[in-house]
Amino acid sequence: KQEVTQIPAALSVPEGENLVLNCSFTDSAIYNLQWFRQDPGKGLTSLLLIQSSQREQTSGRLNASLDKSSGRSTLYIAASQPGDSATYLCAALPNAGNMLTFGGGTRLMVKP
Amino acid sequence: DTGVSQNPRHKITKRGQNVTFRCDPISEHNRLYWYRQTLGQGPEFLTYFQNEAQLEKSRLLSDRFSAERPKGSFSTLEIQRTEQGDSAMYLCASSTNSGDEKLFFGSGTQLSVL
């Protein structure tokens, strides 16, 4: 059974800082790895999707990497802004099946 | 089309009552998913439809839960004889069958069972 873990559970940084959020998964037989953002009381917004054959994806100030062999993914946020404050969730999609397994999320606070 | 729509946004019910939630996916998406999320946790998979066919169900989906997608468009999730442990955010998501599996989520229905 796939297990996804995110560390840290919460993070507070000053505005402008570059930061890294970590995601680890136990089963490397994944089809893709996805990162989402969730604002309080809201649904999830897809940020980046990395296919199993890819090493990284970039969108604006966000860069996500994937290392299947070590079961790890990182989300790098450059020049953080207060508007980046949210919970960030990673999720792994298996090769067989359509069930995304989510981590518990990292709650990010960027202070002005 | 503005995205995945879920109704109601909030539902408060008494223990033992039945509740039904609706999800309208993005119109061209043939895949539809239901997830449940409790406070401070990541979403947990409940069930998945491709068109009108329910292809996967989690063990979390007890006999009190039933989901339908009768015409391959909107979907409903019904919970019978609600329990306090059913209190959660119920999220719906949809995707195309393109192979990239990018999911688009609705804003969810927050259920509170008193």
Coordinates of N, CA and C in Angstrom, one line a residue:
Chain A
K1 N 0.8 -1.2 0.0 CA 0.0 0.0 0.0 C 0.9 1.2 0.0
Q2 N 0.6 2.2 -0.9 CA 1.4 3.4 -1.0 C 1.1 4.3 0.2
E3 N 2.2 4.8 0.7 CA 2.1 5.8 1.8 C 2.9 7.0 1.4
V4 N 2.3 8.2 1.6 CA 3.0 9.5 1.2 C 3.1 10.3 2.4
T5 N 4.3 10.9 2.6 CA 4.6 11.6 3.8 C 5.2 13.0 3.4
Q6 N 4.7 14.0 4.1 CA 5.2 15.4 3.8 C 5.8 16.0 5.1
I7 N 7.0 16.5 4.9 CA 7.7 17.1 6.0 C 8.3 18.4 5.5
P8 N 8.2 19.6 6.3 CA 7.5 19.6 7.6 C 6.0 19.7 7.4
A9 N 5.3 19.5 8.5 CA 3.9 19.7 8.5 C 3.5 21.1 8.4
A10 N 4.3 22.0 9.0 CA 4.1 23.4 8.9 C 5.4 24.2 8.8
L11 N 5.3 25.3 8.1 CA 6.5 26.1 7.9 C 6.2 27.6 7.8
S12 N 7.0 28.4 8.5 CA 6.7 29.8 8.5 C 8.0 30.5 8.1
V13 N 8.0 31.3 7.0 CA 9.2 32.0 6.5 C 8.9 33.4 6.3
P14 N 9.9 34.3 6.3 CA 9.7 35.7 5.9 C 9.6 35.8 4.4
E15 N 8.9 36.8 4.0 CA 8.7 37.1 2.5 C 10.1 37.2 1.8
G16 N 10.1 36.7 0.6 CA 11.4 36.8 -0.2 C 12.3 35.5 -0.1
E17 N 12.0 34.7 0.9 CA 12.9 33.5 1.1 C 12.6 32.5 0.1
N18 N 13.6 31.8 -0.3 CA 13.4 30.6 -1.2 C 13.2 29.4 -0.2
L19 N 12.3 28.5 -0.6 CA 12.0 27.4 0.3 C 11.8 26.1 -0.4
V20 N 11.9 25.0 0.3 CA 11.8 23.6 -0.3 C 10.8 22.8 0.6
L21 N 9.8 22.3 -0.1 CA 8.8 21.4 0.6 C 9.1 19.9 0.2
N22 N 9.1 19.0 1.1 CA 9.5 17.6 0.8 C 8.3 16.7 0.8
C23 N 8.4 15.7 0.0 CA 7.4 14.7 -0.2 C 8.1 13.3 -0.4
S24 N 7.7 12.3 0.4 CA 8.3 11.0 0.2 C 7.2 10.0 0.0
F25 N 7.5 8.9 -0.8 CA 6.5 7.9 -1.1 C 7.2 6.5 -1.0
T26 N 6.4 5.5 -0.6 CA 7.0 4.2 -0.3 C 7.1 3.3 -1.5
D27 N 6.1 3.4 -2.4 CA 6.1 2.6 -3.6 C 6.5 3.4 -4.8
S28 N 7.6 2.9 -5.4 CA 8.2 3.7 -6.6 C 7.4 3.4 -7.9
A29 N 6.5 2.5 -7.9 CA 5.7 2.2 -9.1 C 4.6 3.2 -9.3
I30 N 5.0 4.4 -9.6 CA 4.1 5.5 -9.8 C 4.0 5.9 -11.2
Y31 N 2.8 6.4 -11.6 CA 2.6 6.9 -13.0 C 3.0 8.3 -13.1
N32 N 2.6 9.1 -12.0 CA 3.0 10.5 -11.9 C 2.9 10.9 -10.5
L33 N 3.5 12.1 -10.2 CA 3.5 12.7 -8.9 C 3.0 14.1 -9.1
Q34 N 2.0 14.5 -8.3 CA 1.3 15.8 -8.5 C 1.4 16.6 -7.2
W35 N 1.6 17.9 -7.4 CA 1.6 18.9 -6.3 C 0.3 19.8 -6.5
F36 N -0.3 20.0 -5.3 CA -1.5 20.8 -5.3 C -1.4 21.9 -4.2
R37 N -2.2 22.9 -4.4 CA -2.3 24.0 -3.4 C -3.7 24.0 -2.9
Q38 N -3.9 24.2 -1.6 CA -5.2 24.3 -1.0 C -5.3 25.4 0.0
D39 N -6.2 26.4 -0.3 CA -6.5 27.5 0.6 C -7.5 27.0 1.6
P40 N -7.6 27.7 2.8 CA -8.5 27.2 3.8 C -9.9 27.1 3.4
G41 N -10.5 26.0 3.6 CA -11.9 25.8 3.3 C -12.2 25.6 1.8
K42 N -11.2 25.5 1.0 CA -11.4 25.4 -0.4 C -11.0 24.1 -1.0
G43 N -11.2 23.9 -2.3 CA -10.7 22.7 -3.0 C -9.3 22.8 -3.3
L44 N -8.8 21.9 -4.1 CA -7.4 21.8 -4.4 C -7.1 22.4 -5.8
T45 N -6.0 23.1 -6.0 CA -5.6 23.6 -7.3 C -4.4 22.9 -7.7
S46 N -4.4 22.3 -8.9 CA -3.2 21.6 -9.4 C -2.1 22.6 -9.7
L47 N -0.9 22.3 -9.2 CA 0.3 23.2 -9.5 C 1.2 22.6 -10.5
L48 N 1.6 21.4 -10.3 CA 2.6 20.8 -11.2 C 2.3 19.3 -11.2
L49 N 2.5 18.7 -12.3 CA 2.4 17.2 -12.5 C 3.7 16.7 -13.2
I50 N 4.3 15.8 -12.5 CA 5.6 15.2 -13.1 C 5.3 13.7 -13.4
Q51 N 5.5 13.4 -14.7 CA 5.3 12.0 -15.2 C 6.5 11.2 -14.6
S52 N 6.3 9.9 -14.5 CA 7.3 9.0 -13.9 C 8.6 9.1 -14.7
S53 N 8.5 9.4 -16.0 CA 9.7 9.4 -16.8 C 10.5 10.8 -16.8
Q54 N 9.9 11.7 -16.1 CA 10.5 13.1 -16.0 C 11.2 13.2 -14.7
R55 N 12.1 14.2 -14.7 CA 12.8 14.5 -13.4 C 12.3 15.8 -12.8
E56 N 11.8 16.7 -13.6 CA 11.3 18.0 -12.9 C 10.3 18.7 -13.9
Q57 N 9.5 19.6 -13.2 CA 8.6 20.4 -14.0 C 8.7 21.8 -13.3
T58 N 8.5 22.8 -14.2 CA 8.6 24.2 -13.7 C 7.4 25.0 -14.1
S59 N 6.9 25.9 -13.2 CA 5.9 26.8 -13.6 C 6.1 28.1 -12.8
G60 N 6.6 29.1 -13.5 CA 6.8 30.4 -12.8 C 7.9 30.2 -11.7
R61 N 7.5 30.6 -10.5 CA 8.4 30.5 -9.4 C 8.5 29.1 -8.7
L62 N 7.7 28.2 -9.3 CA 7.6 26.8 -8.7 C 8.5 25.9 -9.6
N63 N 9.2 25.0 -8.9 CA 9.9 23.9 -9.5 C 9.7 22.6 -8.7
A64 N 9.2 21.6 -9.4 CA 9.1 20.3 -8.7 C 10.0 19.3 -9.3
S65 N 10.7 18.5 -8.4 CA 11.6 17.5 -8.9 C 11.0 16.1 -8.4
L66 N 11.5 15.1 -9.1 CA 11.1 13.7 -8.8 C 12.3 12.8 -8.9
D67 N 12.5 12.0 -7.8 CA 13.5 11.0 -7.8 C 12.8 9.7 -7.4
K68 N 12.4 8.9 -8.4 CA 11.6 7.7 -8.1 C 12.4 6.7 -7.4
S69 N 13.7 6.6 -7.7 CA 14.5 5.5 -7.0 C 14.6 5.7 -5.5
S70 N 14.6 7.0 -5.1 CA 14.7 7.3 -3.6 C 13.3 7.5 -3.1
G71 N 12.3 7.6 -3.9 CA 10.9 7.8 -3.4 C 10.7 9.2 -2.9
R72 N 11.3 10.2 -3.6 CA 11.2 11.6 -3.1 C 10.8 12.5 -4.2
S73 N 10.1 13.6 -3.8 CA 9.8 14.7 -4.6 C 10.0 16.0 -3.8
T74 N 10.4 17.0 -4.4 CA 10.5 18.3 -3.7 C 9.8 19.4 -4.5
L75 N 9.2 20.3 -3.8 CA 8.6 21.5 -4.4 C 9.4 22.7 -4.0
Y76 N 10.1 23.4 -4.9 CA 10.9 24.6 -4.6 C 10.1 25.8 -5.0
I77 N 10.0 26.7 -4.0 CA 9.3 28.0 -4.3 C 10.3 29.1 -4.1
A78 N 10.5 29.8 -5.2 CA 11.5 30.9 -5.2 C 10.8 32.2 -4.8
A79 N 11.6 33.0 -4.1 CA 11.1 34.4 -3.7 C 9.7 34.4 -3.2
S80 N 9.5 33.7 -2.1 CA 8.1 33.5 -1.6 C 7.4 34.9 -1.3
Q81 N 6.1 34.8 -1.4 CA 5.3 36.0 -1.2 C 4.2 35.6 -0.2
P82 N 3.6 36.6 0.4 CA 2.5 36.3 1.4 C 1.3 35.6 0.7
G83 N 1.1 35.8 -0.6 CA 0.1 35.1 -1.3 C 0.3 33.7 -1.6
D84 N 1.5 33.2 -1.3 CA 1.9 31.8 -1.4 C 1.4 31.0 -0.1
S85 N 0.9 31.7 0.9 CA 0.5 31.1 2.1 C -0.7 30.2 1.8
A86 N -0.6 28.9 2.1 CA -1.6 27.9 1.8 C -1.0 26.6 2.3
T87 N -1.8 25.5 2.1 CA -1.4 24.2 2.4 C -1.0 23.5 1.0
Y88 N 0.2 22.9 1.0 CA 0.7 22.3 -0.2 C 0.7 20.8 0.0
L89 N 0.0 20.1 -1.0 CA -0.2 18.7 -0.9 C 0.5 18.0 -2.1
C90 N 1.2 16.9 -1.8 CA 1.7 16.1 -3.0 C 0.9 14.8 -3.0
A91 N 0.8 14.2 -4.2 CA 0.0 13.0 -4.3 C 0.6 12.1 -5.4
A92 N 0.6 10.8 -5.2 CA 1.2 9.9 -6.1 C 0.1 9.1 -6.8
L93 N 0.2 8.9 -8.1 CA -0.8 8.1 -8.9 C 0.0 6.8 -9.2
P94 N -0.6 5.7 -8.9 CA 0.1 4.4 -9.2 C 0.0 4.0 -10.7
N95 N 0.9 3.1 -11.1 CA 0.9 2.6 -12.5 C -0.4 1.9 -12.8
A96 N -0.9 1.2 -11.8 CA -2.2 0.5 -12.0 C -3.2 1.1 -11.1
G97 N -4.3 1.6 -11.7 CA -5.4 2.1 -10.9 C -5.4 3.7 -11.1
N98 N -6.5 4.2 -10.5 CA -6.7 5.7 -10.6 C -6.8 6.4 -9.3
M99 N -6.3 5.8 -8.2 CA -6.4 6.3 -6.9 C -5.2 7.1 -6.5
L100 N -5.3 8.4 -6.5 CA -4.3 9.3 -6.0 C -4.1 9.1 -4.5
T101 N -2.9 8.9 -4.0 CA -2.6 8.8 -2.6 C -1.9 10.1 -2.2
F102 N -2.6 10.8 -1.3 CA -2.1 12.2 -0.8 C -1.2 12.1 0.4
G103 N -0.3 13.0 0.5 CA 0.4 13.2 1.8 C -0.5 14.1 2.7
G104 N -0.1 14.3 3.9 CA -0.8 15.1 4.8 C -0.7 16.6 4.6
G105 N 0.2 17.0 3.8 CA 0.3 18.4 3.4 C 1.3 19.2 4.3
T106 N 1.8 20.3 3.7 CA 2.6 21.2 4.5 C 1.9 22.6 4.5
R107 N 1.7 23.0 5.7 CA 1.0 24.3 5.8 C 2.0 25.4 5.9
L108 N 2.0 26.3 4.8 CA 3.0 27.3 4.6 C 2.4 28.7 5.0
M109 N 3.2 29.4 5.8 CA 2.9 30.8 6.1 C 4.0 31.7 5.7
V110 N 3.8 32.6 4.8 CA 4.8 33.6 4.4 C 4.5 34.9 5.0
K111 N 5.4 35.4 5.9 CA 5.1 36.6 6.6 C 5.6 37.8 5.9
P112 N 4.8 38.9 5.8 CA 5.3 40.1 5.1 C 6.4 40.8 5.8
Chain B
D1 N -17.4 27.0 -19.5 CA -17.4 26.2 -18.3 C -16.4 26.7 -17.3
T2 N -16.8 26.9 -16.1 CA -16.0 27.5 -15.1 C -15.3 26.6 -14.2
G3 N -15.4 25.3 -14.4 CA -14.7 24.3 -13.5 C -15.7 23.3 -12.9
V4 N -15.2 22.6 -11.9 CA -16.0 21.6 -11.2 C -16.8 22.3 -10.2
S5 N -18.1 22.0 -10.2 CA -19.1 22.6 -9.3 C -19.6 21.6 -8.4
Q6 N -19.7 21.9 -7.1 CA -20.2 21.0 -6.1 C -21.3 21.7 -5.3
N7 N -22.4 21.0 -5.0 CA -23.5 21.6 -4.2 C -24.0 20.5 -3.2
P8 N -24.4 20.9 -2.0 CA -24.3 22.3 -1.5 C -22.8 22.5 -1.0
R9 N -22.5 23.7 -0.7 CA -21.2 24.0 -0.1 C -21.0 23.5 1.3
H10 N -22.1 23.6 2.0 CA -22.2 23.2 3.4 C -23.4 22.4 3.7
K11 N -23.3 21.4 4.6 CA -24.5 20.7 4.9 C -24.4 20.3 6.4
I12 N -25.4 20.7 7.2 CA -25.4 20.3 8.6 C -26.6 19.4 8.7
T13 N -26.4 18.2 9.4 CA -27.5 17.2 9.5 C -27.4 16.6 10.9
K14 N -28.4 15.9 11.2 CA -28.5 15.2 12.5 C -28.1 13.8 12.2
R15 N -27.5 13.2 13.2 CA -27.1 11.8 13.1 C -28.3 10.9 12.7
G16 N -28.0 10.0 11.8 CA -29.1 9.1 11.3 C -29.9 9.6 10.1
Q17 N -29.7 10.8 9.7 CA -30.3 11.3 8.5 C -29.5 10.9 7.3
N18 N -30.2 11.0 6.1 CA -29.5 10.7 4.8 C -29.2 12.1 4.2
V19 N -28.0 12.1 3.5 CA -27.6 13.3 2.8 C -27.2 12.9 1.4
T20 N -27.3 13.9 0.5 CA -26.9 13.7 -0.9 C -26.2 14.9 -1.4
F21 N -25.0 14.7 -2.0 CA -24.2 15.7 -2.6 C -24.2 15.6 -4.1
R22 N -24.0 16.7 -4.8 CA -24.0 16.7 -6.2 C -22.6 17.3 -6.7
C23 N -22.1 16.7 -7.8 CA -20.9 17.2 -8.5 C -21.2 17.3 -9.9
D24 N -20.9 18.5 -10.5 CA -20.9 18.7 -11.9 C -19.5 18.9 -12.4
P25 N -19.0 17.9 -13.2 CA -17.6 18.0 -13.6 C -17.4 19.0 -14.8
I26 N -16.2 19.3 -15.2 CA -15.9 20.0 -16.4 C -16.5 19.2 -17.5
S27 N -17.2 19.9 -18.4 CA -18.1 19.2 -19.4 C -17.4 18.2 -20.3
E28 N -16.2 18.4 -20.7 CA -15.5 17.4 -21.6 C -14.8 16.3 -20.8
H29 N -14.8 16.4 -19.5 CA -14.1 15.4 -18.7 C -14.9 14.1 -18.5
N30 N -14.4 13.0 -18.9 CA -15.1 11.7 -18.8 C -14.8 11.0 -17.5
R31 N -13.8 11.5 -16.7 CA -13.4 10.8 -15.5 C -13.8 11.7 -14.3
L32 N -14.4 11.0 -13.3 CA -14.9 11.7 -12.1 C -14.5 11.0 -10.9
Y33 N -14.1 11.7 -9.9 CA -13.5 11.1 -8.6 C -14.2 11.8 -7.4
W34 N -14.4 11.0 -6.4 CA -14.8 11.5 -5.1 C -13.7 11.2 -4.0
Y35 N -13.4 12.3 -3.3 CA -12.4 12.1 -2.2 C -13.1 12.7 -0.9
R36 N -12.6 12.3 0.2 CA -13.0 12.8 1.5 C -11.8 13.3 2.3
Q37 N -11.9 14.5 2.9 CA -10.8 15.1 3.6 C -11.3 15.6 5.0
T38 N -10.5 15.1 6.0 CA -10.8 15.6 7.4 C -9.7 16.6 7.7
L39 N -10.0 17.4 8.7 CA -9.2 18.6 9.1 C -7.8 18.2 9.3
G40 N -6.9 18.8 8.6 CA -5.4 18.6 8.9 C -4.9 17.4 8.1
Q41 N -5.7 16.7 7.4 CA -5.2 15.6 6.6 C -5.3 15.8 5.1
G42 N -4.6 14.9 4.4 CA -4.8 15.0 2.9 C -6.1 14.3 2.5
P43 N -6.6 14.5 1.3 CA -7.8 13.8 0.9 C -7.6 12.3 0.7
E44 N -8.6 11.6 1.0 CA -8.6 10.1 0.8 C -9.6 9.7 -0.3
F45 N -9.1 8.8 -1.1 CA -9.9 8.4 -2.3 C -11.1 7.6 -1.8
L46 N -12.3 7.9 -2.5 CA -13.5 7.2 -2.2 C -13.9 6.3 -3.4
T47 N -14.0 7.0 -4.6 CA -14.5 6.2 -5.7 C -14.2 6.9 -7.0
Y48 N -14.2 6.2 -8.1 CA -13.9 6.8 -9.4 C -14.8 6.2 -10.5
F49 N -15.2 7.2 -11.4 CA -16.1 6.8 -12.5 C -15.4 7.1 -13.8
Q50 N -15.5 6.3 -14.8 CA -15.2 6.6 -16.2 C -16.5 6.6 -16.9
N51 N -16.9 7.8 -17.4 CA -18.3 7.9 -18.0 C -19.3 7.5 -16.9
E52 N -20.2 6.6 -17.2 CA -21.2 6.2 -16.2 C -20.7 5.0 -15.4
A53 N -19.6 4.4 -15.7 CA -19.2 3.2 -15.0 C -18.3 3.5 -13.8
Q54 N -18.8 2.9 -12.6 CA -18.0 3.1 -11.4 C -16.9 2.0 -11.4
L55 N -15.7 2.4 -11.6 CA -14.6 1.4 -11.8 C -13.8 1.1 -10.6
E56 N -13.7 2.0 -9.6 CA -12.9 1.7 -8.4 C -13.7 2.2 -7.2
K57 N -13.6 1.5 -6.1 CA -14.2 1.9 -4.9 C -13.2 1.6 -3.8
S58 N -13.1 2.6 -2.9 CA -12.2 2.4 -1.7 C -12.9 1.6 -0.6
R59 N -12.1 0.9 0.2 CA -12.7 0.3 1.4 C -13.3 1.3 2.3
L60 N -13.0 2.6 2.2 CA -13.6 3.6 3.0 C -15.1 3.7 2.7
L61 N -15.5 3.3 1.5 CA -16.8 3.5 1.0 C -17.7 2.3 1.6
S62 N -18.2 2.6 2.8 CA -19.0 1.5 3.4 C -20.3 1.4 2.7
D63 N -21.1 0.4 3.2 CA -22.4 0.1 2.6 C -23.4 1.3 2.7
R64 N -23.1 2.2 3.6 CA -23.9 3.4 3.8 C -23.7 4.5 2.7
F65 N -22.6 4.3 2.0 CA -22.3 5.2 0.9 C -22.6 4.7 -0.4
S66 N -23.2 5.5 -1.3 CA -23.4 5.1 -2.7 C -23.2 6.3 -3.6
A67 N -22.6 6.0 -4.7 CA -22.3 7.1 -5.7 C -22.8 6.6 -7.0
E68 N -23.3 7.6 -7.8 CA -23.9 7.3 -9.1 C -23.4 8.4 -10.1
R69 N -23.4 8.0 -11.3 CA -23.2 9.0 -12.4 C -24.0 8.5 -13.6
P70 N -25.3 8.6 -13.5 CA -26.2 7.9 -14.4 C -26.0 8.2 -15.9
K71 N -25.7 9.4 -16.2 CA -25.6 9.7 -17.7 C -24.2 10.1 -18.1
G72 N -23.2 9.8 -17.2 CA -21.8 10.1 -17.5 C -21.5 11.5 -17.4
S73 N -22.4 12.3 -16.8 CA -22.2 13.8 -16.6 C -22.0 14.1 -15.1
F74 N -23.1 14.6 -14.5 CA -23.0 14.9 -13.1 C -23.0 13.6 -12.3
S75 N -22.6 13.7 -11.0 CA -22.5 12.6 -10.1 C -23.2 13.0 -8.8
T76 N -23.7 12.0 -8.1 CA -24.2 12.2 -6.7 C -23.6 11.2 -5.8
L77 N -23.3 11.7 -4.6 CA -22.8 10.8 -3.5 C -23.8 10.9 -2.4
E78 N -24.4 9.8 -2.0 CA -25.4 9.7 -0.9 C -24.8 9.0 0.3
I79 N -25.0 9.5 1.5 CA -24.6 8.8 2.7 C -25.9 8.6 3.5
Q80 N -26.2 7.3 3.8 CA -27.4 7.0 4.5 C -27.0 6.8 6.0
R81 N -28.0 7.1 6.8 CA -27.8 6.9 8.3 C -26.5 7.5 8.8
T82 N -26.4 8.8 8.5 CA -25.1 9.5 8.8 C -24.7 9.3 10.3
E83 N -23.3 9.3 10.4 CA -22.7 9.1 11.8 C -21.8 10.3 11.9
Q84 N -21.4 10.6 13.2 CA -20.6 11.8 13.5 C -19.2 11.7 12.8
G85 N -18.8 10.4 12.6 CA -17.5 10.2 11.9 C -17.5 10.5 10.4
D86 N -18.7 10.7 9.9 CA -18.8 11.1 8.5 C -18.5 12.6 8.3
S87 N -18.4 13.3 9.3 CA -18.2 14.8 9.2 C -16.8 15.0 8.5
A88 N -16.8 15.7 7.4 CA -15.6 15.8 6.6 C -16.0 16.8 5.4
M89 N -14.9 17.1 4.7 CA -15.1 17.8 3.4 C -15.1 16.7 2.3
Y90 N -16.1 16.7 1.5 CA -16.3 15.8 0.4 C -15.9 16.5 -0.9
L91 N -14.9 16.1 -1.5 CA -14.3 16.7 -2.7 C -14.6 15.9 -3.9
C92 N -14.9 16.6 -5.0 CA -15.1 15.9 -6.3 C -14.1 16.5 -7.2
A93 N -13.6 15.6 -8.1 CA -12.6 16.0 -9.1 C -12.9 15.4 -10.4
S94 N -12.4 16.0 -11.5 CA -12.6 15.4 -12.8 C -11.4 15.6 -13.6
S95 N -11.3 14.7 -14.7 CA -10.1 14.8 -15.6 C -10.5 14.2 -16.9
T96 N -9.7 14.5 -17.9 CA -9.9 13.9 -19.2 C -9.3 12.5 -19.2
N97 N -9.4 11.9 -20.4 CA -8.8 10.5 -20.5 C -7.5 10.7 -21.4
S98 N -6.8 11.8 -21.2 CA -5.7 12.1 -22.1 C -4.4 11.4 -21.7
G99 N -4.4 10.9 -20.5 CA -3.1 10.2 -20.1 C -2.3 11.0 -19.1
D100 N -2.5 12.3 -19.0 CA -1.7 13.0 -18.1 C -2.3 13.1 -16.7
E101 N -3.6 12.7 -16.6 CA -4.3 12.5 -15.3 C -4.3 13.7 -14.4
K102 N -4.2 14.9 -15.0 CA -4.3 16.1 -14.2 C -5.7 16.3 -13.7
L103 N -5.8 16.4 -12.4 CA -7.2 16.5 -11.8 C -7.6 17.9 -11.5
F104 N -8.8 18.2 -11.7 CA -9.4 19.5 -11.4 C -10.4 19.3 -10.3
F105 N -10.2 20.0 -9.2 CA -11.1 19.8 -8.0 C -12.2 20.8 -7.9
G106 N -13.3 20.5 -7.3 CA -14.3 21.4 -6.9 C -14.0 22.0 -5.6
S107 N -14.8 22.9 -5.1 CA -14.6 23.5 -3.8 C -15.0 22.7 -2.6
G108 N -15.7 21.6 -2.9 CA -16.1 20.7 -1.9 C -17.4 20.9 -1.2
T109 N -17.9 19.9 -0.5 CA -19.1 20.1 0.3 C -18.6 19.7 1.8
Q110 N -18.8 20.7 2.7 CA -18.4 20.4 4.1 C -19.6 19.9 4.8
L111 N -19.5 18.7 5.3 CA -20.6 18.0 6.0 C -20.3 18.0 7.5
S112 N -21.3 18.4 8.3 CA -21.2 18.4 9.7 C -22.4 17.5 10.2
V113 N -22.1 16.5 10.9 CA -23.1 15.6 11.5 C -23.2 15.8 13.0
L114 N -24.3 16.3 13.4 CA -24.5 16.6 14.9 C -25.0 15.4 15.7

